[in-house]
Coordinates of C-alpha atoms and ligand atoms in Angstrom, one line a residue:
X1 CA 10.7 -15.2 41.9
X2 CA 12.9 -14.2 39.1
X3 CA 16.5 -15.2 39.1
X4 CA 17.7 -11.8 37.6
X5 CA 17.7 -8.1 38.4
X6 CA 18.6 -5.3 36.0
X7 CA 21.2 -2.7 36.6
X8 CA 19.7 0.7 37.5
X9 CA 18.0 2.6 34.7
X10 CA 18.5 -0.1 32.1
X11 CA 16.7 0.4 28.8
X12 CA 16.2 -2.4 26.4
X13 CA 14.9 -1.6 22.9
X14 CA 12.8 -4.2 21.0
X15 CA 11.9 -3.4 17.4
X16 CA 10.4 -5.5 14.7
X17 CA 7.6 -5.9 12.2
X18 CA 3.9 -6.6 13.2
X19 CA 3.4 -10.1 14.6
X20 CA 7.1 -10.8 15.2
X21 CA 6.3 -11.5 18.9
X22 CA 7.7 -8.3 20.4
X23 CA 4.8 -7.9 22.9
X24 CA 4.9 -11.5 24.1
X25 CA 8.7 -11.6 24.4
X26 CA 8.8 -8.1 26.1
X27 CA 6.4 -9.3 28.8
X28 CA 8.3 -12.5 29.5
X29 CA 11.6 -10.5 29.6
X30 CA 10.0 -8.1 32.0
X31 CA 8.9 -10.9 34.3
X32 CA 12.5 -12.1 34.3
X33 CA 14.2 -8.8 34.9
X34 CA 11.7 -6.8 36.9
X35 CA 11.7 -4.0 34.4
X36 CA 8.5 -2.4 33.2
X37 CA 7.4 -2.8 29.6
X38 CA 6.2 0.1 27.4
X39 CA 4.4 -0.8 24.2
X40 CA 4.9 2.3 21.9
X41 CA 2.4 0.9 19.3
X42 CA -0.4 1.8 21.7
X43 CA 0.4 5.5 21.4
X44 CA 0.1 5.4 17.6
X45 CA -3.1 3.3 17.9
X46 CA -4.6 5.9 20.3
X47 CA -3.9 8.8 18.0
X48 CA -5.2 6.9 14.9
X49 CA -8.4 5.7 16.7
X50 CA -9.2 9.1 18.2
X51 CA -8.6 10.9 15.0
X52 CA -10.9 8.5 13.2
X53 CA -13.5 8.8 15.9
X54 CA -13.4 12.6 15.7
X55 CA -13.4 12.5 11.9
X56 CA -10.0 14.2 11.5
X57 CA -8.6 13.3 8.1
X58 CA -5.8 10.8 8.5
X59 CA -4.0 12.5 5.5
X60 CA -3.7 16.0 7.1
X61 CA -0.4 16.1 8.9
X62 CA -0.6 19.6 10.4
X63 CA -4.2 19.0 11.7
X64 CA -3.2 15.7 13.1
X65 CA 0.0 17.1 14.8
X66 CA -2.2 19.8 16.5
X67 CA -4.7 17.2 17.5
X68 CA -1.8 15.1 19.1
X69 CA -0.7 18.2 21.1
X70 CA -4.3 18.6 22.4
X71 CA -4.4 14.9 23.4
X72 CA -1.1 14.7 25.2
X73 CA -2.3 16.1 28.4
X74 CA -5.2 13.5 28.6
X75 CA -3.0 10.5 27.9
X76 CA -1.5 8.4 30.7
X77 CA 0.8 5.8 29.3
X78 CA 1.7 3.2 31.9
X79 CA 2.8 -0.4 32.2
X80 CA -0.8 -1.4 32.4
X81 CA -1.4 0.2 29.0
X82 CA -3.0 3.5 27.9
X83 CA -5.4 5.5 30.0
X84 CA -7.4 8.2 28.2
X85 CA -9.3 10.7 30.3
X86 CA -8.7 8.4 33.3
X87 CA -10.0 5.2 31.5
X88 CA -7.9 2.3 30.5
X89 CA -8.7 1.8 26.8
X90 CA -5.9 -0.6 25.9
X91 CA -8.1 -3.5 24.8
X92 CA -10.1 -1.3 22.4
X93 CA -6.8 -0.2 20.9
X94 CA -5.8 -3.8 20.0
X95 CA -8.4 -3.9 17.3
X96 CA -7.4 -4.4 13.6
X97 CA -9.0 -1.0 12.7
X98 CA -6.9 0.7 15.3
X99 CA -3.8 -0.9 13.9
X100 CA -4.7 0.2 10.5
X101 CA -5.3 3.9 11.6
X102 CA -2.1 3.7 13.6
X103 CA 0.0 2.7 10.7
X104 CA -1.3 5.7 8.7
X105 CA -0.7 8.4 11.4
X106 CA 2.7 6.8 12.2
X107 CA 4.0 7.9 8.7
X108 CA 3.9 11.5 9.7
X109 CA 7.0 13.2 11.0
X110 CA 5.2 15.9 13.0
X111 CA 3.1 13.3 14.8
X112 CA 6.1 11.1 15.6
X113 CA 8.1 14.2 17.0
X114 CA 5.3 15.1 19.4
X115 CA 5.3 11.5 20.8
X116 CA 9.1 11.2 21.2
X117 CA 9.3 13.3 24.3
X118 CA 6.7 11.3 26.1
X119 CA 8.5 8.1 25.2
X120 CA 11.9 9.3 26.4
X121 CA 10.5 10.7 29.6
X122 CA 9.0 7.4 30.6
X123 CA 12.1 5.4 29.7
X124 CA 14.2 7.5 32.2
X125 CA 13.9 5.1 35.1
X126 CA 14.6 2.1 33.0
X127 CA 12.2 -0.1 30.9
X128 CA 11.8 -2.5 28.0
X129 CA 10.4 -0.5 25.2
X130 CA 8.9 -2.2 22.0
X131 CA 8.1 -0.6 18.7
X132 CA 9.6 0.1 15.3
X133 CA 12.1 3.0 15.9
X134 CA 13.1 2.5 19.5
X135 CA 16.8 1.4 18.8
X136 CA 17.2 3.8 15.9
X137 CA 15.4 7.0 17.0
X138 CA 13.7 7.0 20.4
X139 CA 16.5 5.4 22.5
X140 CA 19.6 5.3 20.3
X141 CA 21.8 4.9 23.3
X142 CA 20.1 1.9 24.8
X143 CA 22.7 -0.5 25.9
X144 CA 20.7 -3.5 24.5
X145 CA 18.8 -3.5 21.3
X146 CA 17.0 -6.4 19.8
X147 CA 15.5 -6.6 16.3
X148 CA 12.9 -9.4 16.3
X149 CA 11.7 -10.9 13.1
X150 CA 9.9 -13.9 11.6
X151 CA 8.7 -14.9 8.1
X152 CA 5.6 -13.2 7.0
X153 CA 3.7 -16.5 6.8
X154 CA 4.6 -17.4 10.3
X155 CA 3.6 -13.9 11.7
X156 CA 0.3 -14.1 9.8
X157 CA -0.3 -17.5 11.2
X158 CA 0.3 -16.3 14.8
X159 CA -1.9 -13.3 14.3
X160 CA -4.6 -15.4 12.6
X161 CA -4.8 -17.8 15.5
X162 CA -5.2 -14.9 17.9
X163 CA -7.9 -13.3 15.8
X164 CA -9.8 -16.5 14.6
X165 CA -12.6 -16.3 17.1
X166 CA -13.3 -12.6 16.7
X167 CA -13.0 -12.0 12.9
X168 CA -14.1 -14.0 9.9
X169 CA -10.9 -13.4 8.0
X170 CA -8.9 -16.2 6.6
X171 CA -5.1 -16.8 6.7
X172 CA -4.6 -15.5 3.1
X173 CA -6.3 -12.2 4.1
X174 CA -4.1 -11.8 7.2
X175 CA -1.0 -12.4 5.1
X176 CA -2.1 -9.7 2.6
X177 CA -2.9 -7.3 5.4
X178 CA 0.5 -7.9 7.0
X179 CA 2.4 -7.4 3.8
X180 CA 0.7 -4.1 3.3
X181 CA 1.5 -3.0 6.9
X182 CA 5.1 -4.1 6.5
X183 CA 5.4 -2.1 3.4
X184 CA 4.0 1.0 5.0
X185 CA 6.3 0.6 8.1
X186 CA 9.5 0.0 6.2
X187 CA 9.0 2.3 3.3
X188 CA 7.8 5.4 5.1
X189 CA 10.1 8.4 5.0
X190 CA 10.3 9.1 8.7
X191 CA 11.7 6.7 11.3
X192 CA 11.0 3.6 9.0
X193 CA 11.2 0.1 10.5
X194 CA 14.9 -0.9 10.2
X195 CA 17.3 -2.6 12.5
X196 CA 19.8 -0.3 14.3
X197 CA 23.4 -1.1 13.3
X198 CA 24.1 -2.3 16.8
X199 CA 21.0 -4.4 17.2
X200 CA 21.0 -8.1 17.7
X201 CA 18.8 -9.7 15.2
X202 CA 16.6 -12.7 16.3
X203 CA 14.6 -14.6 13.7
X204 CA 11.9 -16.3 15.7
X205 CA 10.3 -18.2 12.7
X206 CA 11.1 -21.6 14.3
X207 CA 11.7 -20.5 17.9
X208 CA 9.4 -20.6 20.8
X209 CA 9.0 -17.3 22.8
X210 CA 10.9 -18.7 25.9
X211 CA 13.8 -19.7 23.5
X212 CA 13.9 -16.1 22.3
X213 CA 13.8 -14.7 25.9
X214 CA 16.7 -17.1 26.8
X215 CA 18.8 -15.8 24.0
X216 CA 18.1 -12.2 25.1
X217 CA 18.9 -13.0 28.8
X218 CA 22.2 -14.5 27.6
X219 CA 23.1 -11.3 25.8
X220 CA 22.1 -9.1 28.8
X221 CA 24.1 -11.3 31.2
X222 CA 27.2 -11.2 29.0
X223 CA 27.0 -7.5 28.9
X224 CA 26.6 -7.4 32.6
X225 CA 23.3 -5.5 32.3
X226 CA 21.5 -8.1 34.4
X227 CA 22.9 -10.0 37.5
X228 CA 21.7 -13.0 39.3
X229 CA 19.6 -12.2 42.4
X230 CA 20.8 -15.2 44.3
Ligands
DC301 O1 3.1 -2.6 17.2 P1 1.7 -2.2 16.8 O2 1.0 -3.2 15.8 O3 0.8 -1.9 18.0 O4 1.9 -0.8 16.0 C1 0.8 -0.2 15.3 C2 1.4 0.7 14.2 O5 2.1 1.8 14.8 C3 2.3 0.0 13.2 O6 1.8 0.1 11.9 C4 3.6 0.7 13.3 C5 3.3 2.0 14.1 N1 4.4 2.1 15.1 C6 5.5 3.0 14.8 O7 5.5 3.5 13.7 N2 6.4 3.2 15.7 C7 6.4 2.7 16.9 N3 7.4 2.9 17.7 C8 5.4 1.8 17.3 C9 4.4 1.5 16.3

């Protein structure tokens, strides 16, 4: 059993670029604190994949925003991932194609606005939320914000070792793809990836995930946001 418990309703924001380890670290932190994890990237992945499947042009902001409005009632977003029409489709959403479509629809302000309400509603009872704009836009009042980063080469290496068995891509291709996604995420006009002024930056290039989690737990304990259970 975990040594810690979180104060009631605690929200923790974890932002950072693709492959920085947000998902892994968020899960480990959840095990330590008992808080649920919500991966906001899945929402954008769902919209991107569904739009592609239904041949909705990924460039048309108003059509896409309307489409999101229609989909919202069919989405169930839980700690186990995303359910669409009652079916858990999280694993399909982890594909590279879904990530690519997500990063396109995520550039649109109307799409983002439609998803903010859902994200805030789920955060109400406390959670660890990971994404790109959690500390800056979705939960600006979160009492703990972390910005996780790592060198592009290290992030590509991590992703490549995950993908190796499924795709024929080489490390160079993964580096190029990540650079393109970084550029799209950081240079977009609406809610670009950037650290909140009050976020704690952790560069995980040479750190193991458990070391990152220890650092986070230290911050949470010093701020009295978590307490020992014993
Ligand atoms: O974290 P991820 O790879 O699942 O995210 C997929 C895409 O969605 C990524 O290009 C950035 C975008 N995204 C976003 O713009 N805002 C978020 N809160 C989460 C993800």
